[in-house]
Tab-separated table of N, CA, C and O in Angstrom:
chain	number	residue	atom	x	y	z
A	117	UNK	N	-18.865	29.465	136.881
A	117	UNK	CA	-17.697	28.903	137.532
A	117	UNK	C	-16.448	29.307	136.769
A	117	UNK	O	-16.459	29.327	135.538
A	118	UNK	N	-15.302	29.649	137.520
A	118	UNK	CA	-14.018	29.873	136.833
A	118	UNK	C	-13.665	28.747	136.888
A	118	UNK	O	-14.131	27.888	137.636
A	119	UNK	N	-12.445	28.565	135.780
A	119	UNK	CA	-11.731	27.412	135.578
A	119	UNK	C	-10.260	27.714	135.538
A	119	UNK	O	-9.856	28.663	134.866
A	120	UNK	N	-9.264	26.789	136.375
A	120	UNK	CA	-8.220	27.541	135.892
A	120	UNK	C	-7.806	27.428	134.621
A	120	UNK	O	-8.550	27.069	133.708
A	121	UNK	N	-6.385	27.780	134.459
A	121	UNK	CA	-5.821	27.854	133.015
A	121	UNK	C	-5.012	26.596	133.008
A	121	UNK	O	-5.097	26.058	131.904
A	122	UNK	N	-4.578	26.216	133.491
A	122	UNK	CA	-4.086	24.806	133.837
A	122	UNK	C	-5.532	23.495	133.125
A	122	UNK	O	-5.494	22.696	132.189
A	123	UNK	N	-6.475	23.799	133.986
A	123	UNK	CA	-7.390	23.035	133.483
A	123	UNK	C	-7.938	22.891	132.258
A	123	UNK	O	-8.101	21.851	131.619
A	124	UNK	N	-8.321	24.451	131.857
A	124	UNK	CA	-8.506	24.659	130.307
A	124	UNK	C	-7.503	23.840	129.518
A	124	UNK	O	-8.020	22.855	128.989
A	125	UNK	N	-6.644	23.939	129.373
A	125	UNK	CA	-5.898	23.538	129.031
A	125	UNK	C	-5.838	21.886	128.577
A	125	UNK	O	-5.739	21.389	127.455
A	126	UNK	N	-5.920	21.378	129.658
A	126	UNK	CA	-6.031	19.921	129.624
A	126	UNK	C	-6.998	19.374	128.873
A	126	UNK	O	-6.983	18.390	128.134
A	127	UNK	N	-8.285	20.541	129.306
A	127	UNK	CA	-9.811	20.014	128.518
A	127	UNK	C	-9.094	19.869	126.932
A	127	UNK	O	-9.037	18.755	126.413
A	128	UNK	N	-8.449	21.339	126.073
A	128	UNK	CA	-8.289	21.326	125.293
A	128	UNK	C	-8.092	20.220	124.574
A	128	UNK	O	-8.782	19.639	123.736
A	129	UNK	N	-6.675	19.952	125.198
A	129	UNK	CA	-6.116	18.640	124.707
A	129	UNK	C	-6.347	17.079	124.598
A	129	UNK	O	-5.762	16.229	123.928
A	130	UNK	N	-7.540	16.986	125.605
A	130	UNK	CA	-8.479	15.933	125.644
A	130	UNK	C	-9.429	16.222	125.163
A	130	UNK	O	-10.324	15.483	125.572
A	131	UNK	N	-9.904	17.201	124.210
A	131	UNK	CA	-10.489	17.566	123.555
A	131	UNK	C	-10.032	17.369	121.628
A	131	UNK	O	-10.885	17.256	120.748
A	132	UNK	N	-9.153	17.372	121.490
A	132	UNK	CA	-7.969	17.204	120.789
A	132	UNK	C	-7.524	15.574	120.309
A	132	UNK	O	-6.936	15.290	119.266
A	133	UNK	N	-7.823	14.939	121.012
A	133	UNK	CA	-7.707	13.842	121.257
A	133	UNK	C	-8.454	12.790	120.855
A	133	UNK	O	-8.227	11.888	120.049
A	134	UNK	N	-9.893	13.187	121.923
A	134	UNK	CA	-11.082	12.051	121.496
A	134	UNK	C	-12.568	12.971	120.948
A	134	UNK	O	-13.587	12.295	120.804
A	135	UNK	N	-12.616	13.924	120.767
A	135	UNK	CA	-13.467	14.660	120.240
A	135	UNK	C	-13.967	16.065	121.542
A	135	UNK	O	-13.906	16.132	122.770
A	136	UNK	N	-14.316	16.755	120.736
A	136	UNK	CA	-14.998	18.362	121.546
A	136	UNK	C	-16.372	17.283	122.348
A	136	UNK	O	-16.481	17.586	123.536
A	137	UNK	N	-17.168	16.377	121.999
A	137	UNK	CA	-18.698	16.376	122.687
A	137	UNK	C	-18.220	15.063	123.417
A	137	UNK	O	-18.495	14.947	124.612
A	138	UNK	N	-17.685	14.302	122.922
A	138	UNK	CA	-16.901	13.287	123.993
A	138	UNK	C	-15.847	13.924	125.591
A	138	UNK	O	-15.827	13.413	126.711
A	139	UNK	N	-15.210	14.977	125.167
A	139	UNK	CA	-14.777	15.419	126.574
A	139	UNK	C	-15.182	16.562	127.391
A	139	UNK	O	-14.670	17.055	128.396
A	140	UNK	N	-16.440	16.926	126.576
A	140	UNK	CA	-17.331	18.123	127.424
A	140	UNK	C	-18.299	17.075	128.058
A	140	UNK	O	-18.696	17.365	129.187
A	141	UNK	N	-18.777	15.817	127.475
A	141	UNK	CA	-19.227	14.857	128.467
A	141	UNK	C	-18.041	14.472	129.817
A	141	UNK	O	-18.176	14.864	130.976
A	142	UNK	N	-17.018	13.709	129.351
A	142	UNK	CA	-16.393	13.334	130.317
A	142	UNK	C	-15.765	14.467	131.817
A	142	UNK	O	-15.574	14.032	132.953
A	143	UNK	N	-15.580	15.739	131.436
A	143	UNK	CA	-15.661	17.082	131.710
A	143	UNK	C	-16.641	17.117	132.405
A	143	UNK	O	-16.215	17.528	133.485
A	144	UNK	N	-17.781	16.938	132.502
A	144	UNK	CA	-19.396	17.442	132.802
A	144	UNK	C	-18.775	19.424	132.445
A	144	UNK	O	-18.279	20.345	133.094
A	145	UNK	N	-19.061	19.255	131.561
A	145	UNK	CA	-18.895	21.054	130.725
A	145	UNK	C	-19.655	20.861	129.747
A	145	UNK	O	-19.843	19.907	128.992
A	146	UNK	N	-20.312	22.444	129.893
A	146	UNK	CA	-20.954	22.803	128.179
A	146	UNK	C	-20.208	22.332	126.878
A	146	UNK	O	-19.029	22.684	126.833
A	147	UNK	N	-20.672	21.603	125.814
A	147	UNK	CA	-20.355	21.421	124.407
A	147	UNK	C	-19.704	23.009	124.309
A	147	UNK	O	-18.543	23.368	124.114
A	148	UNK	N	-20.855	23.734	124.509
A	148	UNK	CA	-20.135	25.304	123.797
A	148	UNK	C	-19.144	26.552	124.522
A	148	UNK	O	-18.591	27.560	124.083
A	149	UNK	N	-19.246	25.910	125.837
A	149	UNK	CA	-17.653	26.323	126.771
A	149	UNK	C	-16.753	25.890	125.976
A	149	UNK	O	-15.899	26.592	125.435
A	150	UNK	N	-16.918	24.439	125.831
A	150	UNK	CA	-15.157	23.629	125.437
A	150	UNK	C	-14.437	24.439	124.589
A	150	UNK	O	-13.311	24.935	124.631
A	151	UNK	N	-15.927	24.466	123.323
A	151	UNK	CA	-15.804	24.663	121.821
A	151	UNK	C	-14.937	26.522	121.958
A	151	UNK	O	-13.881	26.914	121.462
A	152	UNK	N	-15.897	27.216	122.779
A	152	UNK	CA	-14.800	28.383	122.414
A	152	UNK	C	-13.405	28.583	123.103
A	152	UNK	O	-12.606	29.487	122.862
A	153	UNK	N	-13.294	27.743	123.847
A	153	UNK	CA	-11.534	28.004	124.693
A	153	UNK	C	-10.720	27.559	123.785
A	153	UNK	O	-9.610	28.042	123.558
A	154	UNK	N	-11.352	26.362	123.061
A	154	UNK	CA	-10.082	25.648	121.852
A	154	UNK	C	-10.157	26.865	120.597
A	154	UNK	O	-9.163	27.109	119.912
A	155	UNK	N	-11.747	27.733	120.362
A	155	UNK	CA	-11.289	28.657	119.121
A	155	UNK	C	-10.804	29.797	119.636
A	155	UNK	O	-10.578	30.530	118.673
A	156	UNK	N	-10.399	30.580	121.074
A	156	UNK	CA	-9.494	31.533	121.456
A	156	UNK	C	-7.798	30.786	121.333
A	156	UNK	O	-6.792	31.248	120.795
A	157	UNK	N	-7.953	29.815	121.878
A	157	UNK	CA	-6.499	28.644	121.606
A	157	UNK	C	-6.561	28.631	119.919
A	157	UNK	O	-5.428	28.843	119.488
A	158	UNK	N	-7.103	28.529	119.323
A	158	UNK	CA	-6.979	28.775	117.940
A	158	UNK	C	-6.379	29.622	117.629
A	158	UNK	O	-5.174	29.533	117.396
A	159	UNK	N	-7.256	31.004	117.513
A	159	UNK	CA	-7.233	32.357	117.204
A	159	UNK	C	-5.476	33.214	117.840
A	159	UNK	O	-4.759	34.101	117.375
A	160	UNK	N	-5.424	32.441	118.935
A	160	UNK	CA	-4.652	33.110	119.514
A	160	UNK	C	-2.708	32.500	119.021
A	160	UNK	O	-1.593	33.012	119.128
A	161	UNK	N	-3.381	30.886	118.364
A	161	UNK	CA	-1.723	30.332	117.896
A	161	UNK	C	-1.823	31.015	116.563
A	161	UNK	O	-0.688	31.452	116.368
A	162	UNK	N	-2.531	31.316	115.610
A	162	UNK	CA	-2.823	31.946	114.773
A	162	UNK	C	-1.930	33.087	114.515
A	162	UNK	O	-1.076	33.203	113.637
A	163	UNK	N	-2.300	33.954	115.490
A	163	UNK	CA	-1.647	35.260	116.012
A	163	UNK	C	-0.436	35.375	116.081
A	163	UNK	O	0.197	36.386	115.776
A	164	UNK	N	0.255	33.768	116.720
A	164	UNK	CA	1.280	34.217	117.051
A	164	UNK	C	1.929	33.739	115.813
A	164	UNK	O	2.987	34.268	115.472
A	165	UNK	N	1.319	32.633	114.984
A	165	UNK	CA	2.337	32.112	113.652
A	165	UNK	C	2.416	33.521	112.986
A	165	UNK	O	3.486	33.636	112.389
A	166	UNK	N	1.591	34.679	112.893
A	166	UNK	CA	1.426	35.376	111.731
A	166	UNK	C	2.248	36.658	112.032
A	166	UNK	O	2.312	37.508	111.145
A	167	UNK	N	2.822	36.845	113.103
A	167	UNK	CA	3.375	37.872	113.715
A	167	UNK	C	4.843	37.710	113.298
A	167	UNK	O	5.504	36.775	113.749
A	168	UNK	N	5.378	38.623	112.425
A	168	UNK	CA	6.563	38.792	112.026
A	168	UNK	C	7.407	40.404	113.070
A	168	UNK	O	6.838	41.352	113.611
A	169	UNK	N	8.456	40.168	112.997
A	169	UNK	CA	9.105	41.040	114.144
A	169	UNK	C	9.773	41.790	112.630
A	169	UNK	O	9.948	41.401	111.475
A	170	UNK	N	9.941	42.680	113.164
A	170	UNK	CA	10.635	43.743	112.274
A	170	UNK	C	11.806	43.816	111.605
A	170	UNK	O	11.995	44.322	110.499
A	171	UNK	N	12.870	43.094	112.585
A	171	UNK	CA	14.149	42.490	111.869
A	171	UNK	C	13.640	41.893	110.738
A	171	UNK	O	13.759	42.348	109.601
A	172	UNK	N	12.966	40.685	111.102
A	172	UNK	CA	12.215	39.317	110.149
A	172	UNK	C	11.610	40.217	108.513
A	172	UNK	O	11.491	39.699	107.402
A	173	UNK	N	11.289	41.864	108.967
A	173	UNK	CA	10.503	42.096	108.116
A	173	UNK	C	11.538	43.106	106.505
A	173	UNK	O	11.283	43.338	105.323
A	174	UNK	N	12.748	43.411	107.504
A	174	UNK	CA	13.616	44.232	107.177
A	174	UNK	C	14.223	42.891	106.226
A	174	UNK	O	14.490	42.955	105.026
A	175	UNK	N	14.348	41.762	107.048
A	175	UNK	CA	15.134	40.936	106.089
A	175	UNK	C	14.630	40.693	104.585
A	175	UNK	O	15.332	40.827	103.582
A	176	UNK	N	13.433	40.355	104.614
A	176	UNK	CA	12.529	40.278	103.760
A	176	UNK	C	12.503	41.123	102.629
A	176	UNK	O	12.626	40.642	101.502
A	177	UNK	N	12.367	42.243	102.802
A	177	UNK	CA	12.255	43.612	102.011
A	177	UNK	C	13.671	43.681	101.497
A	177	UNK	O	14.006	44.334	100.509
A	178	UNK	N	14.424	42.998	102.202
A	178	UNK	CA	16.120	43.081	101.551
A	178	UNK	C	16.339	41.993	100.481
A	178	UNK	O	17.107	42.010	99.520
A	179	UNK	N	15.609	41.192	100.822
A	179	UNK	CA	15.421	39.968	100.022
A	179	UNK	C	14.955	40.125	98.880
A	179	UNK	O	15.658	39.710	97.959
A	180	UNK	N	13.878	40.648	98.604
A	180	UNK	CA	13.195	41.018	97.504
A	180	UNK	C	13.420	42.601	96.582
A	180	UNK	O	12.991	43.029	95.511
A	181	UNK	N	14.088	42.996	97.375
A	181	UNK	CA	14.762	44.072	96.700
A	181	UNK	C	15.750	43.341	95.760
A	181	UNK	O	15.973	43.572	94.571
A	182	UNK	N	16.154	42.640	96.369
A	182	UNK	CA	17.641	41.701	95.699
A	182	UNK	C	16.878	41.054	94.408
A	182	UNK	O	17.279	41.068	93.244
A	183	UNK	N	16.056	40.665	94.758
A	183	UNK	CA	15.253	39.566	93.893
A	183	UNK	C	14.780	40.215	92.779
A	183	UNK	O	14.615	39.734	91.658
A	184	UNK	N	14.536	41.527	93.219
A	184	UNK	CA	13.551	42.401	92.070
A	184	UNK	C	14.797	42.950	91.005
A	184	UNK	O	14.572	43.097	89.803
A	185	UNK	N	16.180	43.240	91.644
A	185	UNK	CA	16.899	43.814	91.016
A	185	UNK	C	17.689	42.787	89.853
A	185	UNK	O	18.315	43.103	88.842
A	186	UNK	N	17.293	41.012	90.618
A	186	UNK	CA	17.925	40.728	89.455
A	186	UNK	C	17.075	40.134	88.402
A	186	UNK	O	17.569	39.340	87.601
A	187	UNK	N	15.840	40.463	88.354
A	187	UNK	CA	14.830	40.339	87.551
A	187	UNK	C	15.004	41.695	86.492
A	187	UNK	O	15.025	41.469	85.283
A	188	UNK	N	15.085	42.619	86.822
A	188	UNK	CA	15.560	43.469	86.051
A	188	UNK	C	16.504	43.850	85.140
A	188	UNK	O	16.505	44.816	84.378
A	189	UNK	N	17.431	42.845	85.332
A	189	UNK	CA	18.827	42.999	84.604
A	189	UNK	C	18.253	41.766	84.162
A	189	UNK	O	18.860	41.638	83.098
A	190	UNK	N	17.295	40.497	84.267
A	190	UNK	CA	17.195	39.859	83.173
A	190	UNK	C	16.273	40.314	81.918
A	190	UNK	O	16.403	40.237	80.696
A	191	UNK	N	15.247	40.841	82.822
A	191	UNK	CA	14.502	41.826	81.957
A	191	UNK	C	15.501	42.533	80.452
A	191	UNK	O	15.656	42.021	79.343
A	192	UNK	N	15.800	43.279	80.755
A	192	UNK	CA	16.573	44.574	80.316
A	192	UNK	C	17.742	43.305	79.182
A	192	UNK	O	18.080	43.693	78.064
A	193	UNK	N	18.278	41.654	79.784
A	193	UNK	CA	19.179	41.217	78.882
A	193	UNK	C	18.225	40.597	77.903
A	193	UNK	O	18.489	40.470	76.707
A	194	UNK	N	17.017	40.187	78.511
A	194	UNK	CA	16.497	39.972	77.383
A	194	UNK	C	15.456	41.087	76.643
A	194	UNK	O	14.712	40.467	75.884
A	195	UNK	N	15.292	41.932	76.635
A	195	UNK	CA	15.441	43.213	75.913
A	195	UNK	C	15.995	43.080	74.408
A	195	UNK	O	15.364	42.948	73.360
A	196	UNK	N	17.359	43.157	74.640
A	196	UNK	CA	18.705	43.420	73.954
A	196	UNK	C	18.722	41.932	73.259
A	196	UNK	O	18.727	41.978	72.029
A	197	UNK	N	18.731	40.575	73.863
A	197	UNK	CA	18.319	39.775	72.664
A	197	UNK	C	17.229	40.015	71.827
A	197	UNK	O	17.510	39.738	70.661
A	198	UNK	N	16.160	40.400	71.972
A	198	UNK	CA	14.730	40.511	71.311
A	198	UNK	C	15.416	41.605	70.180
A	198	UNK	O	15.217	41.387	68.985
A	199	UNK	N	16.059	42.540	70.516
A	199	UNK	CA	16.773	43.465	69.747
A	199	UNK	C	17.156	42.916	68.548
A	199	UNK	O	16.695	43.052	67.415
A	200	UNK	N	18.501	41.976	69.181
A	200	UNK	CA	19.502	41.488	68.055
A	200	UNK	C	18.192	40.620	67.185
A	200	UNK	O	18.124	41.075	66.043
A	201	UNK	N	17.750	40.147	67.289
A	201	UNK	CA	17.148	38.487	66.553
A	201	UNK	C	16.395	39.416	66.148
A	201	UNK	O	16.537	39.258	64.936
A	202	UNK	N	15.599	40.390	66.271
A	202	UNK	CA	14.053	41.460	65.724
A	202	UNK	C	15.766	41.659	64.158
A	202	UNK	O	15.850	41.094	63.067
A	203	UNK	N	16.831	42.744	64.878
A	203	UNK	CA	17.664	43.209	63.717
A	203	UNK	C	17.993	42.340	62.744
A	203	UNK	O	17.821	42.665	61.570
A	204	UNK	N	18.623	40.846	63.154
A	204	UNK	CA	19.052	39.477	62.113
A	204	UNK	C	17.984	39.635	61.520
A	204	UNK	O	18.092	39.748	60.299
A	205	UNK	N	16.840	39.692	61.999
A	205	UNK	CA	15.563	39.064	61.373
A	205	UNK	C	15.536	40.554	59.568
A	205	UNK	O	15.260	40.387	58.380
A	206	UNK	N	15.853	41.442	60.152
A	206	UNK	CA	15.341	42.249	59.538
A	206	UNK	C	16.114	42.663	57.871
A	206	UNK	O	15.700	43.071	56.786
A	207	UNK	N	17.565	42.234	58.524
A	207	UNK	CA	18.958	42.319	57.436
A	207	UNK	C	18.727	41.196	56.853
A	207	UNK	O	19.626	41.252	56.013
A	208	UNK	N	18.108	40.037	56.622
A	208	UNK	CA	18.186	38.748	55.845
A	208	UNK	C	17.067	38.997	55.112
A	208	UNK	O	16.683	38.182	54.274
């Protein structure tokens, strides 16, 4: 039997609600129909949290360029202290 998407749907969420084997009873549906429409509804919000757009990705890479560059100039200042205090250390 097809189901629409409308319906799926609903199962989901009454699925969601009071349990997967509680509304594949109330449903008269397979336990293991329910169970995989909610893990494609899974899989598929998944997908969309993890999907970065290219602007999003450009920003990013600008970000951490920034980030890296000023790690470097702390790097490099503390360098130049380790310098001085190694030299004090060495003249006393």
């Amino acid at each position: 039997m097809k189901y629409s998407k409308e319906f799926k749907e609903e199962a989901i969420r009454l699925s969601d609600e009071i349990g997967l084997k509680e509304a594949s009873q109330q449903l008269n549906l397979q336990y293991y129909t329910l169970s995989d429409w909610r893990s494609k509804r899974n899989a598929r919000e998944k997908r969309e949290k993890s999907f970065i757009t290219d602007n999003e990705r450009r920003e990013r890479n600008l970000e951490l360029e920034r980030e890296n560059a000023e790690l470097r100039k702390a790097n490099e200042i503390l360098k130049e202290a380790l310098a001085l205090v190694a030299e004090k250390r060495k003249n006393t």
